[in-house]
PDB file of C-alpha atoms and ligand atoms in Angstrom:
ATOM      1  CA  UNK A   1       2.724  25.074  -4.233  1.00 51.00           C
ATOM      2  CA  UNK A   2       5.926  23.238  -3.369  1.00 64.00           C
ATOM      3  CA  UNK A   3       7.397  21.379  -0.474  1.00 95.00           C
ATOM      4  CA  UNK A   4       4.233  19.693   0.753  1.00 98.00           C
ATOM      5  CA  UNK A   5       6.187  16.699   2.028  1.00 98.00           C
ATOM      6  CA  UNK A   6       8.726  18.988   3.688  1.00 98.00           C
ATOM      7  CA  UNK A   7       5.894  20.840   5.404  1.00 97.00           C
ATOM      8  CA  UNK A   8       4.457  17.573   6.692  1.00 98.00           C
ATOM      9  CA  UNK A   9       7.846  16.708   8.176  1.00 97.00           C
ATOM     10  CA  UNK A  10       8.199  20.187   9.684  1.00 97.00           C
ATOM     11  CA  UNK A  11       4.740  19.996  11.304  1.00 96.00           C
ATOM     12  CA  UNK A  12       5.586  16.667  12.870  1.00 95.00           C
ATOM     13  CA  UNK A  13       8.803  18.102  14.207  1.00 96.00           C
ATOM     14  CA  UNK A  14       6.788  20.914  15.809  1.00 96.00           C
ATOM     15  CA  UNK A  15       4.434  18.404  17.425  1.00 95.00           C
ATOM     16  CA  UNK A  16       1.502  19.408  15.204  1.00 96.00           C
ATOM     17  CA  UNK A  17      -1.059  16.914  13.985  1.00 97.00           C
ATOM     18  CA  UNK A  18      -2.447  17.103  10.464  1.00 98.00           C
ATOM     19  CA  UNK A  19      -5.929  16.504   9.122  1.00 98.00           C
ATOM     20  CA  UNK A  20      -6.945  15.890   5.515  1.00 98.00           C
ATOM     21  CA  UNK A  21     -10.523  16.202   4.322  1.00 98.00           C
ATOM     22  CA  UNK A  22     -11.060  13.632   1.585  1.00 98.00           C
ATOM     23  CA  UNK A  23     -13.314  14.528  -1.331  1.00 97.00           C
ATOM     24  CA  UNK A  24     -14.353  11.683  -3.593  1.00 95.00           C
ATOM     25  CA  UNK A  25     -15.169  13.126  -7.046  1.00 94.00           C
ATOM     26  CA  UNK A  26     -17.617  10.306  -7.634  1.00 92.00           C
ATOM     27  CA  UNK A  27     -19.762  11.227  -4.630  1.00 91.00           C
ATOM     28  CA  UNK A  28     -19.371  14.989  -4.608  1.00 93.00           C
ATOM     29  CA  UNK A  29     -21.482  17.462  -6.559  1.00 93.00           C
ATOM     30  CA  UNK A  30     -19.489  20.292  -8.024  1.00 95.00           C
ATOM     31  CA  UNK A  31     -22.188  22.840  -7.082  1.00 96.00           C
ATOM     32  CA  UNK A  32     -21.418  22.177  -3.416  1.00 95.00           C
ATOM     33  CA  UNK A  33     -17.742  23.100  -3.653  1.00 97.00           C
ATOM     34  CA  UNK A  34     -17.921  26.724  -2.538  1.00 97.00           C
ATOM     35  CA  UNK A  35     -20.025  26.095   0.555  1.00 95.00           C
ATOM     36  CA  UNK A  36     -18.227  22.897   1.516  1.00 95.00           C
ATOM     37  CA  UNK A  37     -14.743  24.309   1.093  1.00 97.00           C
ATOM     38  CA  UNK A  38     -15.609  27.427   3.115  1.00 95.00           C
ATOM     39  CA  UNK A  39     -16.307  25.032   6.013  1.00 94.00           C
ATOM     40  CA  UNK A  40     -13.049  23.206   5.390  1.00 96.00           C
ATOM     41  CA  UNK A  41     -11.242  26.554   5.472  1.00 96.00           C
ATOM     42  CA  UNK A  42     -12.593  27.444   8.902  1.00 94.00           C
ATOM     43  CA  UNK A  43     -11.845  24.012  10.331  1.00 94.00           C
ATOM     44  CA  UNK A  44      -8.542  22.643  11.603  1.00 95.00           C
ATOM     45  CA  UNK A  45      -8.049  20.735   8.332  1.00 97.00           C
ATOM     46  CA  UNK A  46      -4.568  21.188   6.919  1.00 97.00           C
ATOM     47  CA  UNK A  47      -4.908  19.365   3.587  1.00 98.00           C
ATOM     48  CA  UNK A  48      -7.535  18.476   1.031  1.00 98.00           C
ATOM     49  CA  UNK A  49      -7.213  15.038  -0.517  1.00 98.00           C
ATOM     50  CA  UNK A  50      -9.083  14.282  -3.735  1.00 98.00           C
ATOM     51  CA  UNK A  51      -9.647  10.798  -5.077  1.00 96.00           C
ATOM     52  CA  UNK A  52     -11.774   7.681  -5.050  1.00 93.00           C
ATOM     53  CA  UNK A  53     -11.839   4.058  -6.044  1.00 90.00           C
ATOM     54  CA  UNK A  54     -14.197   4.477  -8.985  1.00 87.00           C
ATOM     55  CA  UNK A  55     -14.243   7.892 -10.658  1.00 86.00           C
ATOM     56  CA  UNK A  56     -15.424   8.836 -14.130  1.00 86.00           C
ATOM     57  CA  UNK A  57     -12.650  10.126 -16.348  1.00 85.00           C
ATOM     58  CA  UNK A  58     -12.004  13.912 -16.379  1.00 84.00           C
ATOM     59  CA  UNK A  59     -14.265  14.902 -13.490  1.00 94.00           C
ATOM     60  CA  UNK A  60     -11.318  15.059 -11.060  1.00 96.00           C
ATOM     61  CA  UNK A  61      -9.682  17.846 -13.047  1.00 95.00           C
ATOM     62  CA  UNK A  62     -12.830  19.993 -13.074  1.00 96.00           C
ATOM     63  CA  UNK A  63     -13.425  19.393  -9.376  1.00 97.00           C
ATOM     64  CA  UNK A  64      -9.842  20.180  -8.346  1.00 97.00           C
ATOM     65  CA  UNK A  65      -9.880  23.446 -10.342  1.00 97.00           C
ATOM     66  CA  UNK A  66     -13.065  24.477  -8.576  1.00 97.00           C
ATOM     67  CA  UNK A  67     -11.684  23.569  -5.123  1.00 98.00           C
ATOM     68  CA  UNK A  68      -8.518  25.523  -5.843  1.00 98.00           C
ATOM     69  CA  UNK A  69     -10.500  28.693  -6.527  1.00 98.00           C
ATOM     70  CA  UNK A  70     -11.878  28.469  -2.999  1.00 98.00           C
ATOM     71  CA  UNK A  71      -8.915  27.540  -0.792  1.00 98.00           C
ATOM     72  CA  UNK A  72      -5.239  28.032  -0.087  1.00 98.00           C
ATOM     73  CA  UNK A  73      -4.888  24.615   1.495  1.00 98.00           C
ATOM     74  CA  UNK A  74      -2.675  22.146  -0.371  1.00 98.00           C
ATOM     75  CA  UNK A  75      -4.647  19.829  -2.652  1.00 98.00           C
ATOM     76  CA  UNK A  76      -3.228  16.330  -2.763  1.00 98.00           C
ATOM     77  CA  UNK A  77      -4.381  13.670  -5.208  1.00 98.00           C
ATOM     78  CA  UNK A  78      -5.185  10.320  -3.644  1.00 98.00           C
ATOM     79  CA  UNK A  79      -6.004   8.502  -6.860  1.00 96.00           C
ATOM     80  CA  UNK A  80      -7.666   5.156  -7.374  1.00 94.00           C
ATOM     81  CA  UNK A  81      -6.493   5.189 -10.951  1.00 94.00           C
ATOM     82  CA  UNK A  82      -4.202   6.909 -13.459  1.00 95.00           C
ATOM     83  CA  UNK A  83      -7.188   8.776 -14.951  1.00 94.00           C
ATOM     84  CA  UNK A  84      -7.449  10.827 -11.752  1.00 95.00           C
ATOM     85  CA  UNK A  85      -4.066  12.478 -12.177  1.00 96.00           C
ATOM     86  CA  UNK A  86      -4.370  16.184 -12.913  1.00 97.00           C
ATOM     87  CA  UNK A  87      -1.909  19.027 -13.001  1.00 96.00           C
ATOM     88  CA  UNK A  88      -4.447  21.267 -11.235  1.00 97.00           C
ATOM     89  CA  UNK A  89      -3.550  19.725  -7.869  1.00 98.00           C
ATOM     90  CA  UNK A  90      -0.385  20.400  -5.857  1.00 98.00           C
ATOM     91  CA  UNK A  91       0.833  16.927  -5.047  1.00 98.00           C
ATOM     92  CA  UNK A  92       0.169  13.271  -5.701  1.00 98.00           C
ATOM     93  CA  UNK A  93       0.328  10.342  -3.336  1.00 98.00           C
ATOM     94  CA  UNK A  94       2.048   7.804  -5.585  1.00 98.00           C
ATOM     95  CA  UNK A  95       0.348   4.878  -3.918  1.00 98.00           C
ATOM     96  CA  UNK A  96       1.691   1.378  -3.949  1.00 98.00           C
ATOM     97  CA  UNK A  97      -0.773  -1.112  -2.455  1.00 98.00           C
ATOM     98  CA  UNK A  98       1.797  -3.063  -0.477  1.00 98.00           C
ATOM     99  CA  UNK A  99      -0.758  -5.016   1.562  1.00 98.00           C
ATOM    100  CA  UNK A 100      -1.861  -6.742  -1.655  1.00 98.00           C
ATOM    101  CA  UNK A 101      -0.127  -8.867  -4.252  1.00 98.00           C
ATOM    102  CA  UNK A 102      -1.636  -7.473  -7.426  1.00 98.00           C
ATOM    103  CA  UNK A 103       1.299  -6.338  -9.606  1.00 98.00           C
ATOM    104  CA  UNK A 104      -0.910  -3.712 -11.288  1.00 98.00           C
ATOM    105  CA  UNK A 105      -1.247  -1.831  -7.991  1.00 98.00           C
ATOM    106  CA  UNK A 106       2.339  -2.454  -6.913  1.00 98.00           C
ATOM    107  CA  UNK A 107       4.037  -1.180 -10.090  1.00 98.00           C
ATOM    108  CA  UNK A 108       1.818  -1.513 -13.191  1.00 98.00           C
ATOM    109  CA  UNK A 109      -0.322   1.604 -12.778  1.00 98.00           C
ATOM    110  CA  UNK A 110       2.794   3.557 -11.821  1.00 98.00           C
ATOM    111  CA  UNK A 111       4.516   2.817 -15.105  1.00 98.00           C
ATOM    112  CA  UNK A 112       1.296   3.762 -16.891  1.00 98.00           C
ATOM    113  CA  UNK A 113       1.205   7.070 -15.002  1.00 98.00           C
ATOM    114  CA  UNK A 114       4.646   8.285 -16.041  1.00 98.00           C
ATOM    115  CA  UNK A 115       3.777   9.718 -19.458  1.00 97.00           C
ATOM    116  CA  UNK A 116       1.064  11.757 -17.733  1.00 96.00           C
ATOM    117  CA  UNK A 117       3.290  12.804 -14.822  1.00 98.00           C
ATOM    118  CA  UNK A 118       5.980  14.062 -17.182  1.00 98.00           C
ATOM    119  CA  UNK A 119       3.564  16.758 -18.278  1.00 96.00           C
ATOM    120  CA  UNK A 120       2.719  17.928 -14.758  1.00 97.00           C
ATOM    121  CA  UNK A 121       4.433  19.862 -11.971  1.00 96.00           C
ATOM    122  CA  UNK A 122       2.914  17.719  -9.280  1.00 98.00           C
ATOM    123  CA  UNK A 123       5.010  16.950  -6.243  1.00 98.00           C
ATOM    124  CA  UNK A 124       5.091  13.166  -6.277  1.00 98.00           C
ATOM    125  CA  UNK A 125       5.161  11.513  -2.851  1.00 98.00           C
ATOM    126  CA  UNK A 126       5.819   7.746  -2.846  1.00 98.00           C
ATOM    127  CA  UNK A 127       3.381   6.208  -0.392  1.00 98.00           C
ATOM    128  CA  UNK A 128       3.098   2.668   0.933  1.00 98.00           C
ATOM    129  CA  UNK A 129      -0.628   1.954   1.162  1.00 98.00           C
ATOM    130  CA  UNK A 130      -1.875  -0.829   3.466  1.00 98.00           C
ATOM    131  CA  UNK A 131      -5.451  -1.986   3.496  1.00 98.00           C
ATOM    132  CA  UNK A 132      -6.417  -3.357   6.912  1.00 98.00           C
ATOM    133  CA  UNK A 133      -9.488  -5.560   7.299  1.00 96.00           C
ATOM    134  CA  UNK A 134     -12.391  -3.845   9.068  1.00 92.00           C
ATOM    135  CA  UNK A 135     -15.234  -6.355   9.033  1.00 89.00           C
ATOM    136  CA  UNK A 136     -16.730  -5.601   5.629  1.00 90.00           C
ATOM    137  CA  UNK A 137     -15.539  -5.598   2.024  1.00 93.00           C
ATOM    138  CA  UNK A 138     -14.217  -2.220   0.885  1.00 93.00           C
ATOM    139  CA  UNK A 139     -14.204  -0.520  -2.500  1.00 93.00           C
ATOM    140  CA  UNK A 140     -10.388  -0.752  -2.625  1.00 95.00           C
ATOM    141  CA  UNK A 141     -10.616  -4.500  -2.173  1.00 95.00           C
ATOM    142  CA  UNK A 142     -13.154  -4.884  -4.989  1.00 95.00           C
ATOM    143  CA  UNK A 143     -11.387  -2.610  -7.448  1.00 95.00           C
ATOM    144  CA  UNK A 144      -7.876  -3.929  -6.856  1.00 97.00           C
ATOM    145  CA  UNK A 145      -8.798  -7.587  -6.418  1.00 97.00           C
ATOM    146  CA  UNK A 146      -6.624  -7.781  -3.292  1.00 97.00           C
ATOM    147  CA  UNK A 147      -7.365  -8.886   0.235  1.00 97.00           C
ATOM    148  CA  UNK A 148      -6.758  -6.605   3.212  1.00 98.00           C
ATOM    149  CA  UNK A 149      -4.408  -7.786   5.950  1.00 98.00           C
ATOM    150  CA  UNK A 150      -6.499  -9.222   8.820  1.00 98.00           C
ATOM    151  CA  UNK A 151      -6.402  -6.842  11.793  1.00 96.00           C
ATOM    152  CA  UNK A 152      -5.152  -9.575  14.152  1.00 97.00           C
ATOM    153  CA  UNK A 153      -2.060 -10.210  11.991  1.00 98.00           C
ATOM    154  CA  UNK A 154      -0.300  -7.328  13.654  1.00 98.00           C
ATOM    155  CA  UNK A 155       3.269  -8.450  12.996  1.00 98.00           C
ATOM    156  CA  UNK A 156       2.523  -8.783   9.277  1.00 98.00           C
ATOM    157  CA  UNK A 157       1.091  -5.253   9.239  1.00 98.00           C
ATOM    158  CA  UNK A 158       4.164  -3.879  11.020  1.00 98.00           C
ATOM    159  CA  UNK A 159       6.570  -5.764   8.761  1.00 98.00           C
ATOM    160  CA  UNK A 160       4.728  -4.639   5.628  1.00 99.00           C
ATOM    161  CA  UNK A 161       4.863  -0.991   6.692  1.00 99.00           C
ATOM    162  CA  UNK A 162       8.562  -1.282   7.528  1.00 98.00           C
ATOM    163  CA  UNK A 163       9.285  -2.973   4.196  1.00 98.00           C
ATOM    164  CA  UNK A 164       7.590  -0.022   2.480  1.00 98.00           C
ATOM    165  CA  UNK A 165       9.843   2.396   4.339  1.00 98.00           C
ATOM    166  CA  UNK A 166      12.964   0.418   3.475  1.00 98.00           C
ATOM    167  CA  UNK A 167      11.908   0.384  -0.172  1.00 98.00           C
ATOM    168  CA  UNK A 168      12.138   4.175  -0.030  1.00 98.00           C
ATOM    169  CA  UNK A 169       8.526   5.177   0.423  1.00 98.00           C
ATOM    170  CA  UNK A 170       8.085   8.551   2.090  1.00 98.00           C
ATOM    171  CA  UNK A 171       4.749   7.969   3.777  1.00 98.00           C
ATOM    172  CA  UNK A 172       2.883   4.964   5.112  1.00 99.00           C
ATOM    173  CA  UNK A 173      -0.926   5.025   4.915  1.00 98.00           C
ATOM    174  CA  UNK A 174      -2.933   2.627   7.119  1.00 98.00           C
ATOM    175  CA  UNK A 175      -6.346   2.349   5.477  1.00 98.00           C
ATOM    176  CA  UNK A 176      -9.454   0.702   6.930  1.00 98.00           C
ATOM    177  CA  UNK A 177     -11.411   1.681   3.813  1.00 96.00           C
ATOM    178  CA  UNK A 178     -13.870   4.463   3.140  1.00 95.00           C
ATOM    179  CA  UNK A 179     -16.902   4.160   5.395  1.00 94.00           C
ATOM    180  CA  UNK A 180     -15.230   1.379   7.398  1.00 95.00           C
ATOM    181  CA  UNK A 181     -17.303   0.067  10.297  1.00 93.00           C
ATOM    182  CA  UNK A 182     -14.352   0.436  12.621  1.00 94.00           C
ATOM    183  CA  UNK A 183     -11.165   2.432  12.144  1.00 97.00           C
ATOM    184  CA  UNK A 184      -7.667   0.956  12.315  1.00 98.00           C
ATOM    185  CA  UNK A 185      -7.110   0.028  15.971  1.00 98.00           C
ATOM    186  CA  UNK A 186      -5.027   2.135  18.337  1.00 98.00           C
ATOM    187  CA  UNK A 187      -2.774  -0.856  18.922  1.00 98.00           C
ATOM    188  CA  UNK A 188      -1.970  -1.248  15.220  1.00 98.00           C
ATOM    189  CA  UNK A 189      -1.345   2.490  14.813  1.00 98.00           C
ATOM    190  CA  UNK A 190       0.947   2.642  17.808  1.00 98.00           C
ATOM    191  CA  UNK A 191       2.982  -0.479  16.972  1.00 98.00           C
ATOM    192  CA  UNK A 192       3.445   0.580  13.338  1.00 98.00           C
ATOM    193  CA  UNK A 193       4.426   4.097  14.411  1.00 98.00           C
ATOM    194  CA  UNK A 194       7.119   2.756  16.741  1.00 98.00           C
ATOM    195  CA  UNK A 195       8.795   1.040  13.779  1.00 98.00           C
ATOM    196  CA  UNK A 196       8.768   3.961  11.365  1.00 98.00           C
ATOM    197  CA  UNK A 197      10.993   6.931  10.747  1.00 98.00           C
ATOM    198  CA  UNK A 198       8.634   8.316   8.100  1.00 98.00           C
ATOM    199  CA  UNK A 199       5.243  10.023   8.676  1.00 98.00           C
ATOM    200  CA  UNK A 200       2.186   7.856   9.258  1.00 98.00           C
ATOM    201  CA  UNK A 201      -1.231   8.499   7.701  1.00 98.00           C
ATOM    202  CA  UNK A 202      -4.350   6.814   9.069  1.00 98.00           C
ATOM    203  CA  UNK A 203      -7.815   6.797   7.502  1.00 98.00           C
ATOM    204  CA  UNK A 204     -11.074   4.963   7.092  1.00 97.00           C
ATOM    205  CA  UNK A 205     -14.093   4.931   9.410  1.00 96.00           C
ATOM    206  CA  UNK A 206     -13.090   7.862  11.632  1.00 97.00           C
ATOM    207  CA  UNK A 207     -16.381   9.618  12.399  1.00 94.00           C
ATOM    208  CA  UNK A 208     -15.989  11.656  15.550  1.00 93.00           C
ATOM    209  CA  UNK A 209     -13.609  13.738  17.559  1.00 93.00           C
ATOM    210  CA  UNK A 210     -12.875  10.942  19.998  1.00 94.00           C
ATOM    211  CA  UNK A 211     -11.757   8.538  17.254  1.00 96.00           C
ATOM    212  CA  UNK A 212      -9.725  11.351  15.739  1.00 96.00           C
ATOM    213  CA  UNK A 213      -7.952  12.013  19.029  1.00 96.00           C
ATOM    214  CA  UNK A 214      -7.383   8.299  19.565  1.00 97.00           C
ATOM    215  CA  UNK A 215      -5.688   8.019  16.190  1.00 98.00           C
ATOM    216  CA  UNK A 216      -3.452  11.007  16.951  1.00 98.00           C
ATOM    217  CA  UNK A 217      -2.621   9.830  20.446  1.00 98.00           C
ATOM    218  CA  UNK A 218      -1.718   6.395  19.111  1.00 98.00           C
ATOM    219  CA  UNK A 219       0.786   7.909  16.680  1.00 98.00           C
ATOM    220  CA  UNK A 220      -0.995   8.979  13.484  1.00 98.00           C
ATOM    221  CA  UNK A 221       0.668  12.095  12.088  1.00 98.00           C
ATOM    222  CA  UNK A 222      -2.018  12.798   9.524  1.00 98.00           C
ATOM    223  CA  UNK A 223      -5.606  11.573   9.657  1.00 98.00           C
ATOM    224  CA  UNK A 224      -7.853  11.377   6.597  1.00 98.00           C
ATOM    225  CA  UNK A 225     -11.624  11.810   6.967  1.00 97.00           C
ATOM    226  CA  UNK A 226     -14.116  11.657   4.125  1.00 97.00           C
ATOM    227  CA  UNK A 227     -17.441   9.980   4.901  1.00 95.00           C
ATOM    228  CA  UNK A 228     -18.044  11.792   8.224  1.00 94.00           C
ATOM    229  CA  UNK A 229     -17.989  15.138   6.379  1.00 91.00           C
ATOM    230  CA  UNK A 230     -20.015  13.874   3.439  1.00 88.00           C
ATOM    231  CA  UNK A 231     -22.740  12.556   5.721  1.00 89.00           C
ATOM    232  CA  UNK A 232     -22.798  15.300   8.314  1.00 86.00           C
ATOM    233  CA  UNK A 233     -21.244  18.682   7.673  1.00 82.00           C
ATOM    234  CA  UNK A 234     -21.938  19.547  11.328  1.00 86.00           C
ATOM    235  CA  UNK A 235     -18.801  17.543  12.040  1.00 87.00           C
ATOM    236  CA  UNK A 236     -16.943  20.642  10.871  1.00 86.00           C
ATOM    237  CA  UNK A 237     -18.370  22.456  13.910  1.00 85.00           C
ATOM    238  CA  UNK A 238     -16.630  19.947  16.157  1.00 85.00           C
ATOM    239  CA  UNK A 239     -13.266  20.672  14.627  1.00 84.00           C
ATOM    240  CA  UNK A 240     -13.511  24.423  14.065  1.00 82.00           C
ATOM    241  CA  UNK A 241     -10.279  26.300  13.871  1.00 75.00           C
ATOM    242  CA  UNK A 242      -9.494  27.949  17.177  1.00 64.00           C
ATOM    243  CA  UNK A 243      -6.652  27.597  19.547  1.00 50.00           C
ATOM    244  CA  UNK A 244      -8.646  25.547  21.970  1.00 55.00           C
ATOM    245  CA  UNK A 245      -9.783  22.902  19.472  1.00 54.00           C
ATOM    246  CA  UNK A 246      -6.301  22.523  18.061  1.00 55.00           C
ATOM    247  CA  UNK A 247      -4.929  21.919  21.533  1.00 47.00           C
ATOM    248  CA  UNK A 248      -7.786  19.547  22.316  1.00 49.00           C
ATOM    249  CA  UNK A 249      -7.120  17.634  19.136  1.00 55.00           C
ATOM    250  CA  UNK A 250      -3.564  16.879  20.071  1.00 51.00           C
ATOM    251  CA  UNK A 251      -3.914  16.435  23.833  1.00 50.00           C
TER     252      UNK A 251
HETATM  253  C1  LIG B 301     -10.706   6.475   2.616  1.00 64.16           C
HETATM  254  O1  LIG B 301      -9.187   6.788   4.415  1.00 64.16           O
HETATM  255  C2  LIG B 301     -10.150   7.407   3.650  1.00 64.16           C
HETATM  256  O2  LIG B 301      -9.782   6.178   1.660  1.00 64.16           O
HETATM  257  C3  LIG B 301     -11.250   8.042   4.460  1.00 64.16           C
HETATM  258  O3  LIG B 301     -12.209   7.134   4.901  1.00 64.16           O
HETATM  259  O4  LIG B 301     -14.411   8.009   4.171  1.00 64.16           O
HETATM  260  O5  LIG B 301     -14.264   6.440   6.106  1.00 64.16           O
HETATM  261  O6  LIG B 301     -13.460   8.791   6.312  1.00 64.16           O
HETATM  262  P1  LIG B 301     -13.651   7.624   5.410  1.00 64.16           P
END
């Protein structure tokens, strides 16, 4: 599958909102793939993201192969580490943790990844990744040894996102952290969006349709949801694919 970034741009141009279901290989049992992905397929989800902060080596590859057998949706790697890169997926968010100041997550891991990437056909999408404080410590914070940007430092968040764009990143991802108590605020989303020419991803702590709509209405182009699906697959019922729900989602 090619042109995933181009398709994201085209959807935005057509006024469509995108939704990625995030599967963390560390928390997901491979036996559940068929049933889980059939629900993803009948929902309004447009992408499947795969990745996590702490994942045992090699399990991502097996999981992605299994997911691929069950869906035509694009599978995008959202890796916490180089070990999660696999050719079985379609694209890779080449994440640079620009909210932090740990050189490993700004450039170190990227250099390490190149010998692996040379052997793949993955579409590589440079992504500026910003961790925003949400009231509790997140896995990203622990693993990367970086601090999130406090949610009240709005200008710093905006300037960081803009700096990412000017450095040539193709996407900006505002992350509250998996299982965040509260998602990134509408105000932050909307002010960051106003500054950017590139698509905006928002994720972390979005658990219901109302929060999803709020994120879209504030300016998120693509929303990522993981925990809400892991904890309650009934959430898929709320976002079933039909004309009405798609319209409702983007109202
Ligand atoms: C985490 O943004 C994603 O990296 C999704 O977060 O698991 O809270 O939906 P949740």
